[in-house]
mmCIF file of C-alpha atoms in Angstrom:
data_model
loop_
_atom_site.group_PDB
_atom_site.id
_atom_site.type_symbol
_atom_site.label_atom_id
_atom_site.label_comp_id
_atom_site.label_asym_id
_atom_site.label_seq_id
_atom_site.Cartn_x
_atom_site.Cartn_y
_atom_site.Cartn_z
ATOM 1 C CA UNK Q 1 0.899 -1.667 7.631
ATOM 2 C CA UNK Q 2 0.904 -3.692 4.564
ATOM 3 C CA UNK Q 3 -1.171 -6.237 2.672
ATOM 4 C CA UNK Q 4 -2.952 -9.061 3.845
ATOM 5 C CA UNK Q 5 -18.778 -12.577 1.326
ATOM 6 C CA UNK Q 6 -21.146 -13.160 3.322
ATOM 7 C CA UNK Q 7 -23.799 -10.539 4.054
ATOM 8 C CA UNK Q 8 -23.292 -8.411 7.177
ATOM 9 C CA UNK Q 9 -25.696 -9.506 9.710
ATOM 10 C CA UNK Q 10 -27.339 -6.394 10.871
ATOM 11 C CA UNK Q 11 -27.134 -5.095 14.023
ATOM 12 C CA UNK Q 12 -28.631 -6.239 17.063
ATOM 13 C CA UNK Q 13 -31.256 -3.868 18.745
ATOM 14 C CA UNK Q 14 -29.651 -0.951 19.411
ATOM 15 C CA UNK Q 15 -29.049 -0.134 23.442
ATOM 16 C CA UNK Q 16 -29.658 3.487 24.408
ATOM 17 C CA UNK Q 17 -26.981 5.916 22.838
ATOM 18 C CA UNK Q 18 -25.111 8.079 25.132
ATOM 19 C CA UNK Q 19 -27.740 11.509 26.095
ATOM 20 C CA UNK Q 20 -24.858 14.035 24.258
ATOM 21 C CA UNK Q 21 -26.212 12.109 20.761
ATOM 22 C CA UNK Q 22 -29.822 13.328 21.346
ATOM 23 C CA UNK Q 23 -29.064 16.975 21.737
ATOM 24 C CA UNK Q 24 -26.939 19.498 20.373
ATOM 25 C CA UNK Q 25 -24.818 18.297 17.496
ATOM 26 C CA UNK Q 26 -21.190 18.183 18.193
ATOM 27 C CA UNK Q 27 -18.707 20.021 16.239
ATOM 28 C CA UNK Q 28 -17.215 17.379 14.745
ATOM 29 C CA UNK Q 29 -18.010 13.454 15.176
ATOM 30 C CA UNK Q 30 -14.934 11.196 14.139
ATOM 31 C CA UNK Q 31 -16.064 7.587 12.544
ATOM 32 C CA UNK Q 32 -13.474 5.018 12.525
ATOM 33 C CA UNK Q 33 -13.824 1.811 10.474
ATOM 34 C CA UNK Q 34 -11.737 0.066 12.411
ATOM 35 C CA UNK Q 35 -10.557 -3.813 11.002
ATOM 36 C CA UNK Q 36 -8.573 -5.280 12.992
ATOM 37 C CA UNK Q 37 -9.844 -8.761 12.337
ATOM 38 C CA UNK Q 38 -6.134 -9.681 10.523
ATOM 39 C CA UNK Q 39 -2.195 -9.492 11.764
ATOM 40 C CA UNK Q 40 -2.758 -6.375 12.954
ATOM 41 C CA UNK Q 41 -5.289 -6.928 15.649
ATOM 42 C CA UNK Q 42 -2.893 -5.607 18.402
ATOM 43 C CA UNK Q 43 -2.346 -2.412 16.742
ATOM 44 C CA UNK Q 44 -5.689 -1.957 16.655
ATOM 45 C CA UNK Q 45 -6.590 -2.318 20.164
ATOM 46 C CA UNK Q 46 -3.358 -0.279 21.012
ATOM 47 C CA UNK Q 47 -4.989 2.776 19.173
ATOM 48 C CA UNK Q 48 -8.296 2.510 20.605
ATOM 49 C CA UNK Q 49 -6.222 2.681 23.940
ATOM 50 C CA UNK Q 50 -4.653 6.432 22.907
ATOM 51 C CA UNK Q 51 -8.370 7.203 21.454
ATOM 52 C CA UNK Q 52 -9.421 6.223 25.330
ATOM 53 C CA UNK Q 53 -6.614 8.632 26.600
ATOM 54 C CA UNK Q 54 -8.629 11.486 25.733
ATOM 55 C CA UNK Q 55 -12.318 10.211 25.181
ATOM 56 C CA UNK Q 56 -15.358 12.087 23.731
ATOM 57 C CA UNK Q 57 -16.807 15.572 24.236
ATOM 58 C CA UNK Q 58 -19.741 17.442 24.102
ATOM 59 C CA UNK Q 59 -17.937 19.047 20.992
ATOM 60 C CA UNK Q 60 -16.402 16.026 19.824
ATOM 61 C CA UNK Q 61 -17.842 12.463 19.699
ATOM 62 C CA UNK Q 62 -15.344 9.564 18.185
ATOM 63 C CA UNK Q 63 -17.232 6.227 17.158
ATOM 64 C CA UNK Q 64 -15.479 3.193 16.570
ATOM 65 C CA UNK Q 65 -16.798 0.181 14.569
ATOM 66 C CA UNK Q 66 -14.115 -2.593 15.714
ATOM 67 C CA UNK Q 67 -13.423 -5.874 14.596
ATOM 68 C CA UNK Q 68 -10.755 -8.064 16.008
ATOM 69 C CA UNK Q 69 -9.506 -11.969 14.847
ATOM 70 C CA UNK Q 70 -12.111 -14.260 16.095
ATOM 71 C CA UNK Q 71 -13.942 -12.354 18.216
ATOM 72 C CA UNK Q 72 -17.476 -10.575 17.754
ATOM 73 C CA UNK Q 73 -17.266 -6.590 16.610
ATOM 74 C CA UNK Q 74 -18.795 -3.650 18.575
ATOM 75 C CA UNK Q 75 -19.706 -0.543 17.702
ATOM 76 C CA UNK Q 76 -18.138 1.550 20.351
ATOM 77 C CA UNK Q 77 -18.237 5.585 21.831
ATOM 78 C CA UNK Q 78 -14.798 6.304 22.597
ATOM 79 C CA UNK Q 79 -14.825 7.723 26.273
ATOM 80 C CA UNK Q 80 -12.135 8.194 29.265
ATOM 81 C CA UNK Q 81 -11.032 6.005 30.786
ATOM 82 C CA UNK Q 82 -12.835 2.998 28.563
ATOM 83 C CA UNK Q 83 -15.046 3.061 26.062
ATOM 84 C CA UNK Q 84 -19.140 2.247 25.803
ATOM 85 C CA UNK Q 85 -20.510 -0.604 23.917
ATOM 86 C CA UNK Q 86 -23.164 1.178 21.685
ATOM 87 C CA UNK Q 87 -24.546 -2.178 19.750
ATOM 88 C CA UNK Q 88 -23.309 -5.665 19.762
ATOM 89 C CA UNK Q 89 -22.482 -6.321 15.971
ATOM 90 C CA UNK Q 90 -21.586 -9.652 15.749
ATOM 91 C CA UNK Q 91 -19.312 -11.072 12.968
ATOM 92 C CA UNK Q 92 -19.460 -8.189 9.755
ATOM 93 C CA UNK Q 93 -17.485 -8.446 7.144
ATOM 94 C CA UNK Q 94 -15.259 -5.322 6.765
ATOM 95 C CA UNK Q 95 -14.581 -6.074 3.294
ATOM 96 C CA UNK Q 96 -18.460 -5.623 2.253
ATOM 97 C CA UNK Q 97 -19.607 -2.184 1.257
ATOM 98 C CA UNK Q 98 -23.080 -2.236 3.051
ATOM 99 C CA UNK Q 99 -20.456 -2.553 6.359
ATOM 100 C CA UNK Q 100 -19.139 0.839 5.927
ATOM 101 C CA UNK Q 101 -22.866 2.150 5.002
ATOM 102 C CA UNK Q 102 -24.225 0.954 7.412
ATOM 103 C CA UNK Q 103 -21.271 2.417 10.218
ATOM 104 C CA UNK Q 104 -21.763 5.724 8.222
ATOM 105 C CA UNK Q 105 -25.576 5.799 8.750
ATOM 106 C CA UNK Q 106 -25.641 4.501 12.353
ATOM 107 C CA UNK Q 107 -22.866 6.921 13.739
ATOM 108 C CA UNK Q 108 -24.446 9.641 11.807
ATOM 109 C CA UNK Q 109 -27.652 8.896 13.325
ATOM 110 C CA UNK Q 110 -26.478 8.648 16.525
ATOM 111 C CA UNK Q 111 -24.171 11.593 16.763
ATOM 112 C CA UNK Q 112 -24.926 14.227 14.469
ATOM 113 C CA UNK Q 113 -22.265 17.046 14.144
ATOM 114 C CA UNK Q 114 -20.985 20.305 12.008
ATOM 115 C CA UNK Q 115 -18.625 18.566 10.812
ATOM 116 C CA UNK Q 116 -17.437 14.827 10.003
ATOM 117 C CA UNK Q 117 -14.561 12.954 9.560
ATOM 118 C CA UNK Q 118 -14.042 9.214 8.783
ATOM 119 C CA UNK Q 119 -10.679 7.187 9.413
ATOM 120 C CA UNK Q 120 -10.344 4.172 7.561
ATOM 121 C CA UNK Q 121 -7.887 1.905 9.788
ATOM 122 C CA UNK Q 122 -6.810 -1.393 8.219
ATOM 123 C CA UNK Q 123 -4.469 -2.849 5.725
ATOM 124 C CA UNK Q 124 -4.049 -0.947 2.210
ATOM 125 C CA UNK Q 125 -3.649 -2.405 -0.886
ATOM 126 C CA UNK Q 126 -3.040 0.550 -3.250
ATOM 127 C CA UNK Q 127 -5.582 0.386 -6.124
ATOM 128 C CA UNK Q 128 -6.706 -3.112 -5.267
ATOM 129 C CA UNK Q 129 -8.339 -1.629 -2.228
ATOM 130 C CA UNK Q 130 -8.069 -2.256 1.635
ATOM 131 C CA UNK Q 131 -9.398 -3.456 4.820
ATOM 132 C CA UNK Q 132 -8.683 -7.377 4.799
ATOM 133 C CA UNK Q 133 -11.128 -9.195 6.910
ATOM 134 C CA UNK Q 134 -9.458 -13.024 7.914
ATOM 135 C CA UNK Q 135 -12.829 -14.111 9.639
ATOM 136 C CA UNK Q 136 -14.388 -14.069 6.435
ATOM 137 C CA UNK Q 137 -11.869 -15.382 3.976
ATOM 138 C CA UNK Q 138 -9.769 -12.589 3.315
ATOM 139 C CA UNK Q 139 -12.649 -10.208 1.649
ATOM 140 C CA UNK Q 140 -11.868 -7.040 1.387
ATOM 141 C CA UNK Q 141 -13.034 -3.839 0.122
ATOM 142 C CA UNK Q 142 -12.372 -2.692 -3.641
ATOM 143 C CA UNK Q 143 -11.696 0.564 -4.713
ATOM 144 C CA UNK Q 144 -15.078 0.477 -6.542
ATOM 145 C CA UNK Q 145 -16.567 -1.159 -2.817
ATOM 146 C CA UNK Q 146 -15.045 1.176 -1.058
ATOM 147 C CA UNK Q 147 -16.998 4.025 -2.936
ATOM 148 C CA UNK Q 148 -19.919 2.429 -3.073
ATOM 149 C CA UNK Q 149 -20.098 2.557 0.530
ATOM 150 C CA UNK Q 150 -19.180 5.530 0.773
ATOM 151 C CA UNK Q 151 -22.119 6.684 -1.615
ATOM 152 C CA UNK Q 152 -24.405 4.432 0.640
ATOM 153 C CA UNK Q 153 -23.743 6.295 3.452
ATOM 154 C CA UNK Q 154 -24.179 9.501 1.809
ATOM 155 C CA UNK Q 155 -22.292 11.488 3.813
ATOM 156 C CA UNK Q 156 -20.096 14.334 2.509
ATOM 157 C CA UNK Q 157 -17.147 14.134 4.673
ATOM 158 C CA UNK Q 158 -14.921 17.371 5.823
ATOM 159 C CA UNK Q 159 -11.954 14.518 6.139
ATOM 160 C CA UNK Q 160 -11.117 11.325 5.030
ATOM 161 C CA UNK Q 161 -8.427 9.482 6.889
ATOM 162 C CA UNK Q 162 -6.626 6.799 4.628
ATOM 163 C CA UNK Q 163 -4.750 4.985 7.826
ATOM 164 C CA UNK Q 164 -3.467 1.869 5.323
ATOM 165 C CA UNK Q 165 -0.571 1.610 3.086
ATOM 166 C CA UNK Q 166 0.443 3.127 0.064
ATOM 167 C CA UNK Q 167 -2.695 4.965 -0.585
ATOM 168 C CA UNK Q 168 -1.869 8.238 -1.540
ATOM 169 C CA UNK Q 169 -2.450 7.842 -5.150
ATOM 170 C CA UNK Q 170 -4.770 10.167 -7.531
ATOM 171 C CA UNK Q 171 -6.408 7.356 -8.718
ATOM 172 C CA UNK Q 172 -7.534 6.513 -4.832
ATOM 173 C CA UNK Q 173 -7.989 10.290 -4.204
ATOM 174 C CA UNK Q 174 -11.094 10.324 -6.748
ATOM 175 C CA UNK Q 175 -12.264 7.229 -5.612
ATOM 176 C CA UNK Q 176 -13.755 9.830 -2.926
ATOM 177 C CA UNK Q 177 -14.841 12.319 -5.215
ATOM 178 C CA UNK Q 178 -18.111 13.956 -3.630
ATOM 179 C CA UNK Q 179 -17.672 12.363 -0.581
ATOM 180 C CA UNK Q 180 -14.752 14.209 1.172
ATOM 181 C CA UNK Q 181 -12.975 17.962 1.323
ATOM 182 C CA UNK Q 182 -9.338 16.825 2.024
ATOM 183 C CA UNK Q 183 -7.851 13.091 2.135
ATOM 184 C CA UNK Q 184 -4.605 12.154 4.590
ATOM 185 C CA UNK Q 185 -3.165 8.795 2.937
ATOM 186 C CA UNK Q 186 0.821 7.738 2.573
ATOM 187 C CA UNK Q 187 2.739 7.010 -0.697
ATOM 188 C CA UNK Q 188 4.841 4.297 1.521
ATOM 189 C CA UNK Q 189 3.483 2.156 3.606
ATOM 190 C CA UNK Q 190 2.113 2.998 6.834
ATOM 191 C CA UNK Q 191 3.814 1.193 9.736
ATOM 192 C CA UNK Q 192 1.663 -0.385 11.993
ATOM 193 C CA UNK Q 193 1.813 1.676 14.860
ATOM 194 C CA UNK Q 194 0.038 4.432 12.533
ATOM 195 C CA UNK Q 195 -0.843 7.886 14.147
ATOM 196 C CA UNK Q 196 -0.329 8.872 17.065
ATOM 197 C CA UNK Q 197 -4.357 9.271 18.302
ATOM 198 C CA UNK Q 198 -3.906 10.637 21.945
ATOM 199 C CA UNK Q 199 -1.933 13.597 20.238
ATOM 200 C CA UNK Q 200 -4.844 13.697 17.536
ATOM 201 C CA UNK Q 201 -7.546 13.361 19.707
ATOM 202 C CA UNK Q 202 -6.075 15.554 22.285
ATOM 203 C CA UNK Q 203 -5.473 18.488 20.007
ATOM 204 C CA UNK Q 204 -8.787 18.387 18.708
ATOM 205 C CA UNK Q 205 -11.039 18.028 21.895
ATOM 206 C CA UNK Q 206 -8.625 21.076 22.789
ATOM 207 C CA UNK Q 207 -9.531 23.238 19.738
ATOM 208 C CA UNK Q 208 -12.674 21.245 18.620
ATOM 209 C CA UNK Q 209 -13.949 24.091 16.124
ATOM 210 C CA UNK Q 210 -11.009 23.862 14.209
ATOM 211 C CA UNK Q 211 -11.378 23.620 9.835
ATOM 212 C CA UNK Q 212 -10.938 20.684 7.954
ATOM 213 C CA UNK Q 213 -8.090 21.641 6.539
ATOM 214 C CA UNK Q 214 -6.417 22.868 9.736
ATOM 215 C CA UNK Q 215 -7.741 18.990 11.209
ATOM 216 C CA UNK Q 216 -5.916 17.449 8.382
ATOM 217 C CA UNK Q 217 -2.505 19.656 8.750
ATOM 218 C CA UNK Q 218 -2.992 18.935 12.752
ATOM 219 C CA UNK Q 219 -2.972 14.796 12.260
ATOM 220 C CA UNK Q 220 -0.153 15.340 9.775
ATOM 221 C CA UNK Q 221 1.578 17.580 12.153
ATOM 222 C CA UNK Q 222 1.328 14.470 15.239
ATOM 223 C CA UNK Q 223 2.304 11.838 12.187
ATOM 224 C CA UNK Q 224 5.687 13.438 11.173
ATOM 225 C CA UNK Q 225 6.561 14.281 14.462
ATOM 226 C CA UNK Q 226 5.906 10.718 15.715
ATOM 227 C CA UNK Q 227 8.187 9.169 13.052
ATOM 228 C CA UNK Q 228 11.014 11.949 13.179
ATOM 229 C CA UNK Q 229 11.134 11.306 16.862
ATOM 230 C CA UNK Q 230 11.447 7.453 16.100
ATOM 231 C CA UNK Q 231 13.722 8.022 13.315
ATOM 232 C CA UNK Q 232 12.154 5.811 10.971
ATOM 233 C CA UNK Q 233 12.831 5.007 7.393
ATOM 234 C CA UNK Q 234 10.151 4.846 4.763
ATOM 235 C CA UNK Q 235 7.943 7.196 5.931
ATOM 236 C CA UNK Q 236 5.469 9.853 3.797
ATOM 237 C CA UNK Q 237 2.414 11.520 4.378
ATOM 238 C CA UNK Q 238 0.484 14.186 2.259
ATOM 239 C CA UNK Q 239 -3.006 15.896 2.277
ATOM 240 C CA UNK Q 240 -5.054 16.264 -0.821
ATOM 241 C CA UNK Q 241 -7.328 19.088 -1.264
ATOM 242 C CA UNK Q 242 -10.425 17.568 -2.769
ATOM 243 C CA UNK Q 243 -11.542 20.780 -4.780
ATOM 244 C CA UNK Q 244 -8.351 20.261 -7.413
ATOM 245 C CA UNK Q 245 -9.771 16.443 -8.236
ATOM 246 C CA UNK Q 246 -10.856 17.954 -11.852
ATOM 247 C CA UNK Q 247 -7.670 19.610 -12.629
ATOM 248 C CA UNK Q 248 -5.308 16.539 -11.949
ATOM 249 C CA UNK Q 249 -7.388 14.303 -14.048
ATOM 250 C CA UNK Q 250 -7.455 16.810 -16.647
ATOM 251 C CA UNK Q 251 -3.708 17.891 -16.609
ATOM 252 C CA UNK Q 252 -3.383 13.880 -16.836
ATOM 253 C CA UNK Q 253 -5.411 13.313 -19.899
ATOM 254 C CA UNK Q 254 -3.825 16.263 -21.825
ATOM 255 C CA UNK Q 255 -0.160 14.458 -20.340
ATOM 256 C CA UNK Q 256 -1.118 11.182 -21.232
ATOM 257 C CA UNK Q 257 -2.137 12.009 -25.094
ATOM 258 C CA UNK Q 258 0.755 13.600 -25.487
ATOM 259 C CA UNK Q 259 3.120 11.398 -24.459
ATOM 260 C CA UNK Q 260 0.658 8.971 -26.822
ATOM 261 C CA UNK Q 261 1.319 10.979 -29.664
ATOM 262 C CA UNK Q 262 5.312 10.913 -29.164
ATOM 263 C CA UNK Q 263 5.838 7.685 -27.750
ATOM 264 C CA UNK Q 264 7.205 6.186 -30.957
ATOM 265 C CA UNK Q 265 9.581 8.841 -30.645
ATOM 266 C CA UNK Q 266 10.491 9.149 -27.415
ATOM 267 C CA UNK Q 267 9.341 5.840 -26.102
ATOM 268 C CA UNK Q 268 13.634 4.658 -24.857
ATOM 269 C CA UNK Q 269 13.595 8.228 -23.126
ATOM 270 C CA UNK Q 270 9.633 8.048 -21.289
ATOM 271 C CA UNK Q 271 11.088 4.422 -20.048
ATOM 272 C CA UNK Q 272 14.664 6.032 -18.503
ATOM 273 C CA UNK Q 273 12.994 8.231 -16.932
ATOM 274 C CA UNK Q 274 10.649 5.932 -15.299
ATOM 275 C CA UNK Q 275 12.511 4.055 -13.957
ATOM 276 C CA UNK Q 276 14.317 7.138 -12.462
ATOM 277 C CA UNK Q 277 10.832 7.959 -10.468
ATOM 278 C CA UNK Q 278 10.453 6.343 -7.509
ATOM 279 C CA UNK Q 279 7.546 4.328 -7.626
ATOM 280 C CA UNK Q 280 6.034 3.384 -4.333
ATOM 281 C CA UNK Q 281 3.746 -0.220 -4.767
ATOM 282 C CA UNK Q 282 4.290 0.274 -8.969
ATOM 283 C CA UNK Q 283 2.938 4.153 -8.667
ATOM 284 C CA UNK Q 284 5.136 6.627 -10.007
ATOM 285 C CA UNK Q 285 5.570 9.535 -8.165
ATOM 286 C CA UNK Q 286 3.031 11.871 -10.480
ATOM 287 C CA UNK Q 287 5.358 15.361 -9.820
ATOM 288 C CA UNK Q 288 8.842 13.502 -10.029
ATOM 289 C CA UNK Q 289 7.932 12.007 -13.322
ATOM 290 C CA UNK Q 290 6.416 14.997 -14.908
ATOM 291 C CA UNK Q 291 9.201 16.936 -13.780
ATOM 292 C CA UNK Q 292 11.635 14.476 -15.159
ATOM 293 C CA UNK Q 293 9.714 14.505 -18.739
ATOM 294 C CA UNK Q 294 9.798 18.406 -18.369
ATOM 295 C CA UNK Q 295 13.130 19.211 -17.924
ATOM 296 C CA UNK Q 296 14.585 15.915 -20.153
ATOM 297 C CA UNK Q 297 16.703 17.631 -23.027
ATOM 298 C CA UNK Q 298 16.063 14.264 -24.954
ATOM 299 C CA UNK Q 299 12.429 15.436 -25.166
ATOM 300 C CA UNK Q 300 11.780 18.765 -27.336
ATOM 301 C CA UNK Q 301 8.081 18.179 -28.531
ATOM 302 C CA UNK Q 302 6.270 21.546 -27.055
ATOM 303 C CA UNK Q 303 3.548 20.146 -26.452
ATOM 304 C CA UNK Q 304 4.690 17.338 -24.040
ATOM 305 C CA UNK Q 305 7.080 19.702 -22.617
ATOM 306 C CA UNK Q 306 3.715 22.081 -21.417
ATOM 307 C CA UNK Q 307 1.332 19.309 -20.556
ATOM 308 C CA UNK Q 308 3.897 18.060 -17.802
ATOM 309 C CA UNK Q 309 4.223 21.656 -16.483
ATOM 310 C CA UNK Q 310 0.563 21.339 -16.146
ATOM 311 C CA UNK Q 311 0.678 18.217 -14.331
ATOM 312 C CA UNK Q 312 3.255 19.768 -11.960
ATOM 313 C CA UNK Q 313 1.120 22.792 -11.437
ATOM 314 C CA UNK Q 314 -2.137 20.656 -10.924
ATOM 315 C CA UNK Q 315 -0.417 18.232 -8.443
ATOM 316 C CA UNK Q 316 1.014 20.760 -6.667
ATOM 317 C CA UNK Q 317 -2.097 22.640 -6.279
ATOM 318 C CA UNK Q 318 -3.670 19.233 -4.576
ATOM 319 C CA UNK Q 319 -1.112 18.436 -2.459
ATOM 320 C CA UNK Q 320 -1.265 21.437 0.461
ATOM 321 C CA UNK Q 321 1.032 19.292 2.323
ATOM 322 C CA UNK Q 322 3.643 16.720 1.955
ATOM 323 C CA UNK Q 323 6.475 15.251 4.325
ATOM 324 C CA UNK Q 324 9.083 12.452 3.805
ATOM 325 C CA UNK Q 325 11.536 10.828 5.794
ATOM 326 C CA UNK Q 326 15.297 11.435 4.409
ATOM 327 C CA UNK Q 327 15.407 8.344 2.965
ATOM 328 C CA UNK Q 328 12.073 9.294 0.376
ATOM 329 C CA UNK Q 329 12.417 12.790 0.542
ATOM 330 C CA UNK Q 330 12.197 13.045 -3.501
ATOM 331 C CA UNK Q 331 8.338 11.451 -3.335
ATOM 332 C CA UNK Q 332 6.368 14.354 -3.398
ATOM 333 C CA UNK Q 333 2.865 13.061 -2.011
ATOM 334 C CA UNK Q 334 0.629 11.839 -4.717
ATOM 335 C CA UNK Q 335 1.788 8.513 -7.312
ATOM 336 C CA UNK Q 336 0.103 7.022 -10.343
ATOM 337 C CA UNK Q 337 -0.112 3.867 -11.569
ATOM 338 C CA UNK Q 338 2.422 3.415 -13.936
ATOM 339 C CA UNK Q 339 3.950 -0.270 -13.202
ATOM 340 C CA UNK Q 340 7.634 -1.253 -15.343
ATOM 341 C CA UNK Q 341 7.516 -4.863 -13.727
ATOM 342 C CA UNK Q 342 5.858 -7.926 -14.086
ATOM 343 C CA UNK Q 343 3.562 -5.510 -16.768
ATOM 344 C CA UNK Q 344 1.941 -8.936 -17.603
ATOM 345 C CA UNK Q 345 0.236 -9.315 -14.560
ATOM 346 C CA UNK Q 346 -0.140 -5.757 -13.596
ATOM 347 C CA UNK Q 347 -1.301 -4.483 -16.395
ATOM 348 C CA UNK Q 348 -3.056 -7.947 -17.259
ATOM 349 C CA UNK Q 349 -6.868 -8.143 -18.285
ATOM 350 C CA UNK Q 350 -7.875 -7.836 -14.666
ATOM 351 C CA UNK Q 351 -5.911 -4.802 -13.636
ATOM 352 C CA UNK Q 352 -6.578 -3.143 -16.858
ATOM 353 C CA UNK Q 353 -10.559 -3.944 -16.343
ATOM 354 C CA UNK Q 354 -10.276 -2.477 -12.344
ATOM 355 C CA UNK Q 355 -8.241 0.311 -13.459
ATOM 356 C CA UNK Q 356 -10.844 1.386 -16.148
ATOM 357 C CA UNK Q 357 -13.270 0.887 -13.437
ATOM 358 C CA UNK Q 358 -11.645 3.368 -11.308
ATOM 359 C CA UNK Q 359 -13.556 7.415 -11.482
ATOM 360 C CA UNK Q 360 -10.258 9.141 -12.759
ATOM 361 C CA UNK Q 361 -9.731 6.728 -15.559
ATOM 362 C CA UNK Q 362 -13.234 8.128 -16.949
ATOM 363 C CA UNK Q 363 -11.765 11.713 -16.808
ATOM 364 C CA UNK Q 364 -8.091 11.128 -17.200
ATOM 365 C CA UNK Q 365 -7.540 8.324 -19.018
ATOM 366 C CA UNK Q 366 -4.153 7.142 -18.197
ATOM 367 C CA UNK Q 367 -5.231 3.878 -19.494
ATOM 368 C CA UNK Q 368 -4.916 4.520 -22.880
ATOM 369 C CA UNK Q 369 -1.141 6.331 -22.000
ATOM 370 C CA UNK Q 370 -0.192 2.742 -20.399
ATOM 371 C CA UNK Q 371 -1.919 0.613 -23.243
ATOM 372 C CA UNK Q 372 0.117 2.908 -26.103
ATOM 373 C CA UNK Q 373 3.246 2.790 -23.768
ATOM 374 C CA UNK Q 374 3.356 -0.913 -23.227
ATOM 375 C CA UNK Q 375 2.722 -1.730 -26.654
ATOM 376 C CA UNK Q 376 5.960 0.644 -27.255
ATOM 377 C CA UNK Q 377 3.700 3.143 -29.404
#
């Protein structure tokens, strides 16, 4: 998928939740945010049809906010052979933050669990942020939105589910800081037809005490078999283990200011060999172009030389899994913002301002590396 504010009007009274929410908590309970009110309404309905396939458990519950173009939302349990309309919801906006804290807290409420997991299903913008919502002008959520629903809702997710384009940044990754153990996003874009959720759901109703971690491999398991079996182009998927968040931002920093303090120097050879890193949505693959400034025998300054080995190590450390089609086999699951083209308008005022914003600029500080770059030392 690629890219495409009023208040949310609250919920009408709720009608009586299913009995399995009132008694023992499920293993895990799967939240999806799903907007389809945009070009990819279709899609959307398509995947709640292989969510359907399988339906809800005892074990595991799957809730569904869903918005489609034009038409009234519902907040839905996901059963065989058709779901159950929970609550009416009438026309939210999915690009509002109380929407998603206010999904969070209701499907909480409804079915507690172990264990959570939250899929957000839309269009992805990168850093600009994702889940377009046409019935109410094109809003959509921010990166800094997105968190603060995320912090509204106040629940620490086992797995976050990025199922938008060109999200697998680390930038986006901290975004979730506190509120997730791994994140599944894509470098590329996502193609519409996204993951395949009968295999997903399937596998975990099947094994429903499964780990995070092992939930995370399992959905990227489905994904890259979908697309090798389709033979599609342009495909990536990686999973980020939330507990390395520090280290990449600080193996960033220490990479950043020391590129800072060479770039004078070295500022033709840092620009050859970005533009030799493949650069999904203007984010530079964050291993490719460390290990490009690593091994560059233009480049002998020690320290640069050890704070991209650092990088590399860091990265690698987050990234417990990473897949590519043929075709973008070199990305190696996580980018940066690092844009070489039209730098005036992404890396303007307003991008600057957002990218400050962001909670790994406080830490890592790439914005100073990009100021000091553009401005050629």
């Amino acid at each position: 998928m690629g890219l495409a504010a009023l208040l949310m009007i609250l919920p009408a009274l709720a009608l009586s939740a299913p009995a399995s929410a009132e008694t023992v908590p499920a293993e895990w309970t799967v939240m999806f945010y799903m907007d389809g009110d945009n070009n990819v309404e279709s899609y959307a309905l398509a995947d709640l049809a292989e969510l359907e396939a399988v339906g809800s458990t005892d074990a595991v519950q799957m809730v569904v906010l869903l918005d489609t173009y034009g038409e009234e939302a519902n907040l839905l349990h996901v059963e065989y052979p058709a779901s159950t309309v929970i609550e009416p919801w009438g026309e939210p906006n999915m690009g509002n933050p109380a929407t998603l804290t206010d999904f969070i807290d209701r499907a909480e409420a409804l079915y507690p669990a172990l264990n959570y997991a939250l899929v957000m299903w839309d269009h992805g913008g990168g850093i600009r942020g994702l889940c377009w919502d046409d019935d109410n002008g094109g809003d959509y959520l921010t990166m800094a939105e997105y968190r603060q629903g995320l912090v509204g809702g106040g629940v620490s997710f086992d797995l976050i589910v990025l199922n938008a384009c060109v999200m697998a940044t680390a930038e986006i990754a901290h975004q979730m800081v506190g509120y997730a153990d791994y994140v599944v996003f894509s470098q590329e874009n996502m193609y519409a037809v996204g993951f395949p959720y009968d295999d997903v759901a399937g596998s975990l109703v099947q094994t429903p005490t499964m780990e995070a971690r092992d939930f995370a491999q399992m959905m990227a398991g489905h994904y890259v078999d979908q697309f090798i079996e389709l033979g599609w182009d342009g495909v990536t998927i990686s999973i980020y283990d939330m507990a390395q968040v520090d280290a990449v931002a600080s193996a960033v920093n220490a990479f950043g200011n020391a590129q800072r303090v060479t770039m004078a120097q070295y500022y033709m050879e840092y620009k050859t060999l970005r533009r030799l890193t493949p650069a999904p949505n203007n984010a530079a693959d964050l291993i490719g172009y460390a290990t490009k400034v690593r091994d560059s025998a233009v480049i002998t300054d020690a320290a640069v030389k050890a704070s991209a080995q650092a990088v590399i190590d860091a990265a690698s450390a987050a990234i417990v899994f990473e897949w590519g089609s043929e075709d973008v086999a070199d990305e190696t699951g996580l980018g940066i913002w690092f844009p070489t083209k039209s730098v005036k308008y992404y890396w303007g005022d307003s991008y600057e301002a957002l990218y400050r914003g962001l909670v790994f600029d406080g830490s890592a500080h790439w914005a100073d590396f990009l100021d000091t770059y553009y401005n050629k030392g």
